[in-house]
PDB file of C-alpha atoms in Angstrom:
ATOM      1  CA  UNK A   7      -8.013   8.972 -16.842  1.00 65.00           C
ATOM      2  CA  UNK A   8      -8.721  12.708 -16.948  1.00 86.00           C
ATOM      3  CA  UNK A   9      -5.630  14.784 -16.207  1.00 94.00           C
ATOM      4  CA  UNK A  10      -6.013  18.556 -16.037  1.00 97.00           C
ATOM      5  CA  UNK A  11      -3.140  20.971 -16.565  1.00 97.00           C
ATOM      6  CA  UNK A  12      -3.383  23.708 -13.926  1.00 97.00           C
ATOM      7  CA  UNK A  13      -0.323  25.866 -14.610  1.00 98.00           C
ATOM      8  CA  UNK A  14       2.755  26.140 -16.825  1.00 98.00           C
ATOM      9  CA  UNK A  15       5.917  28.152 -16.160  1.00 98.00           C
ATOM     10  CA  UNK A  16       9.136  28.209 -18.164  1.00 98.00           C
ATOM     11  CA  UNK A  17      12.242  27.786 -16.006  1.00 98.00           C
ATOM     12  CA  UNK A  18      15.903  27.434 -17.004  1.00 98.00           C
ATOM     13  CA  UNK A  19      14.962  26.314 -20.506  1.00 97.00           C
ATOM     14  CA  UNK A  20      12.564  23.673 -19.184  1.00 97.00           C
ATOM     15  CA  UNK A  21       8.988  23.696 -17.955  1.00 97.00           C
ATOM     16  CA  UNK A  22       7.369  23.540 -14.541  1.00 98.00           C
ATOM     17  CA  UNK A  23       3.822  22.237 -14.764  1.00 98.00           C
ATOM     18  CA  UNK A  24       1.055  21.435 -12.277  1.00 98.00           C
ATOM     19  CA  UNK A  25      -1.616  18.827 -12.900  1.00 98.00           C
ATOM     20  CA  UNK A  26      -4.740  17.513 -11.200  1.00 98.00           C
ATOM     21  CA  UNK A  27      -6.069  13.996 -11.681  1.00 98.00           C
ATOM     22  CA  UNK A  28      -8.410  11.555 -10.008  1.00 97.00           C
ATOM     23  CA  UNK A  29      -6.484   8.975  -8.031  1.00 97.00           C
ATOM     24  CA  UNK A  30      -8.022   5.506  -7.910  1.00 97.00           C
ATOM     25  CA  UNK A  31      -5.616   4.615  -5.112  1.00 98.00           C
ATOM     26  CA  UNK A  32      -6.608   7.540  -2.890  1.00 98.00           C
ATOM     27  CA  UNK A  33     -10.223   7.846  -4.032  1.00 97.00           C
ATOM     28  CA  UNK A  34      -9.974  11.597  -4.519  1.00 97.00           C
ATOM     29  CA  UNK A  35      -8.548  14.297  -6.768  1.00 97.00           C
ATOM     30  CA  UNK A  36      -4.784  14.751  -6.402  1.00 98.00           C
ATOM     31  CA  UNK A  37      -2.350  17.384  -7.563  1.00 98.00           C
ATOM     32  CA  UNK A  38       1.273  16.968  -8.561  1.00 98.00           C
ATOM     33  CA  UNK A  39       3.976  19.161 -10.053  1.00 98.00           C
ATOM     34  CA  UNK A  40       6.612  18.186 -12.589  1.00 98.00           C
ATOM     35  CA  UNK A  41       9.717  19.976 -13.789  1.00 98.00           C
ATOM     36  CA  UNK A  42      10.781  18.845 -17.255  1.00 98.00           C
ATOM     37  CA  UNK A  43      14.353  19.890 -18.133  1.00 97.00           C
ATOM     38  CA  UNK A  44      15.162  21.225 -21.624  1.00 96.00           C
ATOM     39  CA  UNK A  45      16.514  17.808 -22.665  1.00 95.00           C
ATOM     40  CA  UNK A  46      12.949  16.449 -22.466  1.00 95.00           C
ATOM     41  CA  UNK A  47      11.917  18.817 -25.271  1.00 88.00           C
ATOM     42  CA  UNK A  48      14.379  17.249 -27.687  1.00 78.00           C
ATOM     43  CA  UNK A  49      12.766  13.842 -27.939  1.00 76.00           C
ATOM     44  CA  UNK A  50      14.947  12.357 -25.213  1.00 87.00           C
ATOM     45  CA  UNK A  51      13.486  10.425 -22.299  1.00 96.00           C
ATOM     46  CA  UNK A  52      14.961  11.738 -19.060  1.00 98.00           C
ATOM     47  CA  UNK A  53      15.200  10.042 -15.648  1.00 98.00           C
ATOM     48  CA  UNK A  54      12.994  11.183 -12.762  1.00 98.00           C
ATOM     49  CA  UNK A  55      13.653  12.263  -9.197  1.00 98.00           C
ATOM     50  CA  UNK A  56      10.526  11.971  -7.044  1.00 98.00           C
ATOM     51  CA  UNK A  57      10.421  14.505  -4.213  1.00 98.00           C
ATOM     52  CA  UNK A  58       8.306  13.916  -1.086  1.00 98.00           C
ATOM     53  CA  UNK A  59       7.583  16.963   1.056  1.00 98.00           C
ATOM     54  CA  UNK A  60       7.078  17.295   4.798  1.00 98.00           C
ATOM     55  CA  UNK A  61       4.275  18.084   7.207  1.00 98.00           C
ATOM     56  CA  UNK A  62       1.862  20.877   6.146  1.00 97.00           C
ATOM     57  CA  UNK A  63       3.429  21.085   2.659  1.00 98.00           C
ATOM     58  CA  UNK A  64       1.921  20.597  -0.812  1.00 97.00           C
ATOM     59  CA  UNK A  65       3.496  20.053  -4.228  1.00 96.00           C
ATOM     60  CA  UNK A  66       4.371  23.751  -4.329  1.00 97.00           C
ATOM     61  CA  UNK A  67       6.830  24.152  -1.432  1.00 97.00           C
ATOM     62  CA  UNK A  68       9.790  22.354  -2.963  1.00 98.00           C
ATOM     63  CA  UNK A  69       9.263  23.649  -6.490  1.00 98.00           C
ATOM     64  CA  UNK A  70       9.052  27.275  -5.344  1.00 97.00           C
ATOM     65  CA  UNK A  71      11.623  27.340  -2.520  1.00 98.00           C
ATOM     66  CA  UNK A  72      14.383  24.789  -3.131  1.00 98.00           C
ATOM     67  CA  UNK A  73      15.925  26.324  -6.243  1.00 97.00           C
ATOM     68  CA  UNK A  74      16.332  22.905  -7.835  1.00 98.00           C
ATOM     69  CA  UNK A  75      15.382  23.739 -11.431  1.00 98.00           C
ATOM     70  CA  UNK A  76      18.729  25.215 -12.498  1.00 98.00           C
ATOM     71  CA  UNK A  77      20.677  22.103 -11.564  1.00 98.00           C
ATOM     72  CA  UNK A  78      17.957  19.738 -12.808  1.00 98.00           C
ATOM     73  CA  UNK A  79      18.139  21.508 -16.174  1.00 98.00           C
ATOM     74  CA  UNK A  80      21.923  21.166 -16.287  1.00 97.00           C
ATOM     75  CA  UNK A  81      21.844  17.489 -15.334  1.00 97.00           C
ATOM     76  CA  UNK A  82      18.854  16.523 -17.463  1.00 97.00           C
ATOM     77  CA  UNK A  83      16.673  15.215 -14.648  1.00 98.00           C
ATOM     78  CA  UNK A  84      12.907  15.603 -14.302  1.00 98.00           C
ATOM     79  CA  UNK A  85      11.519  16.270 -10.830  1.00 98.00           C
ATOM     80  CA  UNK A  86       8.053  15.136  -9.725  1.00 98.00           C
ATOM     81  CA  UNK A  87       6.522  16.453  -6.501  1.00 98.00           C
ATOM     82  CA  UNK A  88       3.192  15.000  -5.343  1.00 98.00           C
ATOM     83  CA  UNK A  89       1.027  16.438  -2.603  1.00 98.00           C
ATOM     84  CA  UNK A  90       1.604  15.148   0.924  1.00 98.00           C
ATOM     85  CA  UNK A  91      -1.850  13.661   1.487  1.00 98.00           C
ATOM     86  CA  UNK A  92      -5.306  13.124   0.008  1.00 98.00           C
ATOM     87  CA  UNK A  93      -7.463  16.257  -0.224  1.00 97.00           C
ATOM     88  CA  UNK A  94     -11.148  17.041  -0.464  1.00 96.00           C
ATOM     89  CA  UNK A  95     -14.214  17.783   1.625  1.00 96.00           C
ATOM     90  CA  UNK A  96     -14.946  14.102   2.247  1.00 96.00           C
ATOM     91  CA  UNK A  97     -11.359  13.216   3.231  1.00 98.00           C
ATOM     92  CA  UNK A  98     -10.818  12.548   6.940  1.00 97.00           C
ATOM     93  CA  UNK A  99      -8.842  15.201   8.799  1.00 98.00           C
ATOM     94  CA  UNK A 100      -7.590  16.162  12.255  1.00 97.00           C
ATOM     95  CA  UNK A 101      -7.253  19.492  14.042  1.00 96.00           C
ATOM     96  CA  UNK A 102      -3.500  18.956  14.459  1.00 97.00           C
ATOM     97  CA  UNK A 103      -0.974  19.824  11.766  1.00 97.00           C
ATOM     98  CA  UNK A 104       0.720  16.427  12.185  1.00 98.00           C
ATOM     99  CA  UNK A 105      -2.229  14.191  11.293  1.00 98.00           C
ATOM    100  CA  UNK A 106      -4.702  14.169   8.428  1.00 98.00           C
ATOM    101  CA  UNK A 107      -4.519  16.518   5.460  1.00 98.00           C
ATOM    102  CA  UNK A 108      -0.946  17.564   4.800  1.00 98.00           C
ATOM    103  CA  UNK A 109       0.318  14.688   6.949  1.00 98.00           C
ATOM    104  CA  UNK A 110      -0.188  11.457   5.035  1.00 98.00           C
ATOM    105  CA  UNK A 111       3.141  10.001   6.264  1.00 98.00           C
ATOM    106  CA  UNK A 112       3.450   7.920   3.067  1.00 98.00           C
ATOM    107  CA  UNK A 113       1.795   4.853   4.605  1.00 98.00           C
ATOM    108  CA  UNK A 114      -1.196   2.732   3.621  1.00 98.00           C
ATOM    109  CA  UNK A 115      -3.715   3.356   6.389  1.00 98.00           C
ATOM    110  CA  UNK A 116      -5.544   0.309   7.720  1.00 98.00           C
ATOM    111  CA  UNK A 117      -7.769   2.034  10.307  1.00 98.00           C
ATOM    112  CA  UNK A 118     -11.073   3.852   9.810  1.00 97.00           C
ATOM    113  CA  UNK A 119     -11.742   6.561   8.821  1.00 98.00           C
ATOM    114  CA  UNK A 120      -8.270   6.993   7.330  1.00 98.00           C
ATOM    115  CA  UNK A 121      -8.191   3.812   5.241  1.00 98.00           C
ATOM    116  CA  UNK A 122     -10.768   5.167   2.779  1.00 98.00           C
ATOM    117  CA  UNK A 123      -8.266   7.656   1.331  1.00 98.00           C
ATOM    118  CA  UNK A 124      -4.880   7.559   3.036  1.00 98.00           C
ATOM    119  CA  UNK A 125      -2.837   5.157   0.895  1.00 98.00           C
ATOM    120  CA  UNK A 126       0.047   7.435   0.028  1.00 98.00           C
ATOM    121  CA  UNK A 127       2.577   4.584  -0.052  1.00 98.00           C
ATOM    122  CA  UNK A 128       0.785   2.841  -2.925  1.00 98.00           C
ATOM    123  CA  UNK A 129       0.168   6.156  -4.665  1.00 98.00           C
ATOM    124  CA  UNK A 130       3.850   7.139  -4.689  1.00 98.00           C
ATOM    125  CA  UNK A 131       5.202   3.665  -5.443  1.00 98.00           C
ATOM    126  CA  UNK A 132       2.710   2.578  -8.101  1.00 98.00           C
ATOM    127  CA  UNK A 133       0.027   4.923  -9.404  1.00 98.00           C
ATOM    128  CA  UNK A 134       1.988   8.150  -9.739  1.00 98.00           C
ATOM    129  CA  UNK A 135       5.038   6.695 -11.574  1.00 98.00           C
ATOM    130  CA  UNK A 136       2.742   4.805 -13.951  1.00 98.00           C
ATOM    131  CA  UNK A 137       0.952   8.071 -14.746  1.00 98.00           C
ATOM    132  CA  UNK A 138       4.181  10.051 -15.141  1.00 98.00           C
ATOM    133  CA  UNK A 139       5.801   7.475 -17.407  1.00 97.00           C
ATOM    134  CA  UNK A 140       2.709   7.248 -19.597  1.00 96.00           C
ATOM    135  CA  UNK A 141       2.266  11.029 -20.017  1.00 96.00           C
ATOM    136  CA  UNK A 142       5.717  12.580 -20.193  1.00 97.00           C
ATOM    137  CA  UNK A 143       9.044  12.021 -22.009  1.00 97.00           C
ATOM    138  CA  UNK A 144      10.669  10.258 -19.071  1.00 98.00           C
ATOM    139  CA  UNK A 145      12.374   6.905 -18.664  1.00 97.00           C
ATOM    140  CA  UNK A 146      11.704   4.274 -16.028  1.00 96.00           C
ATOM    141  CA  UNK A 147      14.910   5.184 -14.167  1.00 98.00           C
ATOM    142  CA  UNK A 148      13.838   6.668 -10.825  1.00 98.00           C
ATOM    143  CA  UNK A 149      15.381   8.065  -7.687  1.00 98.00           C
ATOM    144  CA  UNK A 150      13.568   9.446  -4.663  1.00 99.00           C
ATOM    145  CA  UNK A 151      14.211  12.171  -2.088  1.00 99.00           C
ATOM    146  CA  UNK A 152      12.362  14.117   0.568  1.00 98.00           C
ATOM    147  CA  UNK A 153      12.353  16.381   3.592  1.00 98.00           C
ATOM    148  CA  UNK A 154      11.294  15.575   7.176  1.00 98.00           C
ATOM    149  CA  UNK A 155       8.127  13.444   6.865  1.00 98.00           C
ATOM    150  CA  UNK A 156       8.994  13.190   3.177  1.00 98.00           C
ATOM    151  CA  UNK A 157      12.519  12.098   4.025  1.00 98.00           C
ATOM    152  CA  UNK A 158      10.986   9.311   6.083  1.00 98.00           C
ATOM    153  CA  UNK A 159       8.815   8.381   3.114  1.00 98.00           C
ATOM    154  CA  UNK A 160      11.696   8.436   0.634  1.00 99.00           C
ATOM    155  CA  UNK A 161      13.933   6.225   2.760  1.00 98.00           C
ATOM    156  CA  UNK A 162      11.173   3.717   3.487  1.00 98.00           C
ATOM    157  CA  UNK A 163      10.015   3.516  -0.126  1.00 98.00           C
ATOM    158  CA  UNK A 164      13.539   3.081  -1.493  1.00 98.00           C
ATOM    159  CA  UNK A 165      14.455   0.378   1.001  1.00 98.00           C
ATOM    160  CA  UNK A 166      11.231  -1.553   0.460  1.00 98.00           C
ATOM    161  CA  UNK A 167      11.592  -1.310  -3.333  1.00 98.00           C
ATOM    162  CA  UNK A 168      15.339  -1.436  -4.034  1.00 98.00           C
ATOM    163  CA  UNK A 169      14.794  -2.688  -7.577  1.00 98.00           C
ATOM    164  CA  UNK A 170      12.780   0.429  -8.473  1.00 98.00           C
ATOM    165  CA  UNK A 171      15.121   3.242  -7.351  1.00 98.00           C
ATOM    166  CA  UNK A 172      18.686   4.090  -8.307  1.00 98.00           C
ATOM    167  CA  UNK A 173      19.361   6.257  -5.232  1.00 98.00           C
ATOM    168  CA  UNK A 174      17.681   7.903  -2.250  1.00 98.00           C
ATOM    169  CA  UNK A 175      18.360  11.093  -0.308  1.00 98.00           C
ATOM    170  CA  UNK A 176      16.760  13.028   2.513  1.00 99.00           C
ATOM    171  CA  UNK A 177      16.964  16.298   4.376  1.00 98.00           C
ATOM    172  CA  UNK A 178      16.150  16.108   8.092  1.00 98.00           C
ATOM    173  CA  UNK A 179      14.236  12.824   7.826  1.00 98.00           C
ATOM    174  CA  UNK A 180      12.105  11.304  10.571  1.00 98.00           C
ATOM    175  CA  UNK A 181      14.367   8.274  10.825  1.00 98.00           C
ATOM    176  CA  UNK A 182      12.792   6.288  13.657  1.00 98.00           C
ATOM    177  CA  UNK A 183       9.055   7.127  13.703  1.00 98.00           C
ATOM    178  CA  UNK A 184       8.118   4.221  15.971  1.00 98.00           C
ATOM    179  CA  UNK A 185      10.042   6.035  18.715  1.00 98.00           C
ATOM    180  CA  UNK A 186       9.141   9.709  18.212  1.00 98.00           C
ATOM    181  CA  UNK A 187       5.985  11.744  18.942  1.00 98.00           C
ATOM    182  CA  UNK A 188       5.144  12.537  15.312  1.00 98.00           C
ATOM    183  CA  UNK A 189       5.444   8.912  14.280  1.00 98.00           C
ATOM    184  CA  UNK A 190       3.619   7.462  17.256  1.00 98.00           C
ATOM    185  CA  UNK A 191       0.643   9.777  16.740  1.00 98.00           C
ATOM    186  CA  UNK A 192       0.386   9.141  12.999  1.00 98.00           C
ATOM    187  CA  UNK A 193       1.034   5.396  13.135  1.00 98.00           C
ATOM    188  CA  UNK A 194      -1.483   4.863  15.938  1.00 98.00           C
ATOM    189  CA  UNK A 195      -4.165   6.625  13.905  1.00 98.00           C
ATOM    190  CA  UNK A 196      -3.336   5.200  10.485  1.00 98.00           C
ATOM    191  CA  UNK A 197      -2.085   1.694  11.393  1.00 98.00           C
ATOM    192  CA  UNK A 198      -3.620   0.917  14.778  1.00 98.00           C
ATOM    193  CA  UNK A 199      -2.130   0.147  18.174  1.00 95.00           C
ATOM    194  CA  UNK A 200      -0.384  -3.076  17.173  1.00 94.00           C
ATOM    195  CA  UNK A 201       3.165  -1.732  16.962  1.00 95.00           C
ATOM    196  CA  UNK A 202       4.400  -4.781  15.070  1.00 95.00           C
ATOM    197  CA  UNK A 203       2.639  -3.347  12.013  1.00 96.00           C
ATOM    198  CA  UNK A 204       4.625  -0.103  12.292  1.00 98.00           C
ATOM    199  CA  UNK A 205       8.025  -1.631  11.566  1.00 98.00           C
ATOM    200  CA  UNK A 206       7.569  -1.741   7.777  1.00 98.00           C
ATOM    201  CA  UNK A 207       7.396   2.059   7.768  1.00 98.00           C
ATOM    202  CA  UNK A 208      10.428   2.754   9.988  1.00 98.00           C
ATOM    203  CA  UNK A 209      13.618   3.627   8.069  1.00 98.00           C
ATOM    204  CA  UNK A 210      15.991   2.721  10.892  1.00 98.00           C
ATOM    205  CA  UNK A 211      14.429  -0.703  11.433  1.00 98.00           C
ATOM    206  CA  UNK A 212      14.420  -1.391   7.695  1.00 98.00           C
ATOM    207  CA  UNK A 213      18.025  -0.233   7.280  1.00 98.00           C
ATOM    208  CA  UNK A 214      19.226  -2.415  10.143  1.00 98.00           C
ATOM    209  CA  UNK A 215      17.759  -5.506   8.464  1.00 98.00           C
ATOM    210  CA  UNK A 216      18.531  -4.623   4.833  1.00 98.00           C
ATOM    211  CA  UNK A 217      20.249  -7.084   2.516  1.00 98.00           C
ATOM    212  CA  UNK A 218      19.644  -5.156  -0.737  1.00 98.00           C
ATOM    213  CA  UNK A 219      20.984  -1.622  -0.879  1.00 98.00           C
ATOM    214  CA  UNK A 220      20.100   1.683  -2.529  1.00 98.00           C
ATOM    215  CA  UNK A 221      22.848   4.341  -2.236  1.00 98.00           C
ATOM    216  CA  UNK A 222      21.646   6.828   0.402  1.00 98.00           C
ATOM    217  CA  UNK A 223      22.552  10.428   1.256  1.00 98.00           C
ATOM    218  CA  UNK A 224      21.171  12.266   4.303  1.00 99.00           C
ATOM    219  CA  UNK A 225      21.828  15.854   5.371  1.00 98.00           C
ATOM    220  CA  UNK A 226      20.790  16.984   8.841  1.00 98.00           C
ATOM    221  CA  UNK A 227      21.108  20.453  10.347  1.00 98.00           C
ATOM    222  CA  UNK A 228      22.669  20.562  13.805  1.00 98.00           C
ATOM    223  CA  UNK A 229      20.517  23.582  14.754  1.00 98.00           C
ATOM    224  CA  UNK A 230      17.265  21.801  13.845  1.00 98.00           C
ATOM    225  CA  UNK A 231      14.683  22.308  16.605  1.00 98.00           C
ATOM    226  CA  UNK A 232      13.309  18.804  15.960  1.00 98.00           C
ATOM    227  CA  UNK A 233      16.669  17.022  15.935  1.00 98.00           C
ATOM    228  CA  UNK A 234      16.642  15.273  19.311  1.00 98.00           C
ATOM    229  CA  UNK A 235      12.952  14.551  19.918  1.00 98.00           C
ATOM    230  CA  UNK A 236      11.675  13.785  16.414  1.00 98.00           C
ATOM    231  CA  UNK A 237      14.438  13.060  13.882  1.00 98.00           C
ATOM    232  CA  UNK A 238      17.112  10.918  15.604  1.00 98.00           C
ATOM    233  CA  UNK A 239      19.715  10.594  12.807  1.00 98.00           C
ATOM    234  CA  UNK A 240      22.048   8.730  15.153  1.00 98.00           C
ATOM    235  CA  UNK A 241      19.592   5.801  15.159  1.00 98.00           C
ATOM    236  CA  UNK A 242      19.706   5.618  11.362  1.00 98.00           C
ATOM    237  CA  UNK A 243      23.498   5.779  11.361  1.00 98.00           C
ATOM    238  CA  UNK A 244      23.705   2.970  13.916  1.00 98.00           C
ATOM    239  CA  UNK A 245      21.390   0.853  11.765  1.00 98.00           C
ATOM    240  CA  UNK A 246      23.563   1.438   8.696  1.00 98.00           C
ATOM    241  CA  UNK A 247      26.615   0.310  10.641  1.00 98.00           C
ATOM    242  CA  UNK A 248      24.888  -2.964  11.529  1.00 98.00           C
ATOM    243  CA  UNK A 249      23.871  -3.882   7.959  1.00 98.00           C
ATOM    244  CA  UNK A 250      26.712  -2.183   6.108  1.00 98.00           C
ATOM    245  CA  UNK A 251      24.203   0.045   4.334  1.00 98.00           C
ATOM    246  CA  UNK A 252      25.802   2.572   1.924  1.00 98.00           C
ATOM    247  CA  UNK A 253      24.638   5.649   3.855  1.00 98.00           C
ATOM    248  CA  UNK A 254      26.370   9.019   3.849  1.00 98.00           C
ATOM    249  CA  UNK A 255      25.138  11.141   6.772  1.00 98.00           C
ATOM    250  CA  UNK A 256      26.246  14.771   6.898  1.00 98.00           C
ATOM    251  CA  UNK A 257      25.624  16.809  10.038  1.00 98.00           C
ATOM    252  CA  UNK A 258      25.586  20.461   8.971  1.00 98.00           C
ATOM    253  CA  UNK A 259      26.586  23.055  11.566  1.00 98.00           C
ATOM    254  CA  UNK A 260      24.211  25.978  12.078  1.00 98.00           C
ATOM    255  CA  UNK A 261      21.433  24.787   9.762  1.00 98.00           C
ATOM    256  CA  UNK A 262      17.812  24.357  10.842  1.00 98.00           C
ATOM    257  CA  UNK A 263      14.741  22.529   9.476  1.00 98.00           C
ATOM    258  CA  UNK A 264      13.772  25.120   6.870  1.00 98.00           C
ATOM    259  CA  UNK A 265      14.001  25.435   3.109  1.00 98.00           C
ATOM    260  CA  UNK A 266      17.013  27.700   3.620  1.00 98.00           C
ATOM    261  CA  UNK A 267      18.768  24.471   4.579  1.00 98.00           C
ATOM    262  CA  UNK A 268      17.402  22.535   1.622  1.00 98.00           C
ATOM    263  CA  UNK A 269      18.311  25.288  -0.860  1.00 98.00           C
ATOM    264  CA  UNK A 270      21.863  25.345   0.509  1.00 98.00           C
ATOM    265  CA  UNK A 271      22.522  21.683  -0.298  1.00 98.00           C
ATOM    266  CA  UNK A 272      20.047  20.744  -3.040  1.00 98.00           C
ATOM    267  CA  UNK A 273      22.768  20.922  -5.693  1.00 98.00           C
ATOM    268  CA  UNK A 274      24.766  18.275  -3.830  1.00 98.00           C
ATOM    269  CA  UNK A 275      21.726  16.014  -3.691  1.00 98.00           C
ATOM    270  CA  UNK A 276      20.894  16.430  -7.371  1.00 98.00           C
ATOM    271  CA  UNK A 277      24.492  15.684  -8.356  1.00 98.00           C
ATOM    272  CA  UNK A 278      24.391  12.606  -6.107  1.00 98.00           C
ATOM    273  CA  UNK A 279      21.280  11.341  -7.860  1.00 98.00           C
ATOM    274  CA  UNK A 280      22.692  12.173 -11.301  1.00 98.00           C
ATOM    275  CA  UNK A 281      25.644   9.863 -10.598  1.00 97.00           C
ATOM    276  CA  UNK A 282      23.173   7.004 -10.380  1.00 97.00           C
ATOM    277  CA  UNK A 283      20.497   8.142 -12.840  1.00 96.00           C
ATOM    278  CA  UNK A 284      22.560   9.506 -15.725  1.00 86.00           C
ATOM    279  CA  UNK A 285      25.160   6.855 -16.538  1.00 71.00           C
TER     280      UNK A 285
END
């Protein structure tokens, strides 16, 4: 596999790097970013937190805006941030911001034309970790986190693969996509109109039925414009109460959907993951 280094920046004694590679899963070139803490330069394999971003984002939003590198360097955790969808001139797209490029929703599309490229679930669960663990001084201990659409992806991936992740966290996740406009639009396009196929990508439905648990932390701003119509954290909390899922849900007064919110609480999330990754 050809992997091209695009950029390198030193940060808090570690290194932020961007790479491009051809993804067999997605049938296109993909970009990802990785932050390697200073501990990774000393011959030590460090654990990895995978970060999934939200609608319209790329690998750059979290790395540039969240301010996570200082704490990742202190805790000795690598952070990997993939793009949010396939890219390229021959990749299917939509005029709306909430479907197509930048809006992969971390599902494996089954419907044309999306199924030719849009297999972000398999990419994040299988291909990307295999690449990261083969190229960099990291261990196979993983946790996963995300924001909005990426929070949806992180929760779903952790619950469907509890053996692979030590912990999961999310900011403002889309918790019940089968019952919100963003989810209905994306799932109809990517998965078809048979709603029974949607359930495997709905965090609230998965959490309600869960019998294996991954420790979960969710922060949600009370001033989020998308709170009522799109995000529905109360549905996730109700599901956790049914199954006894180890979910901590924090409703944060005055905070919105932006990276100002994420930057305010990212230290808490990294410390949460470190409790499970660095034992």
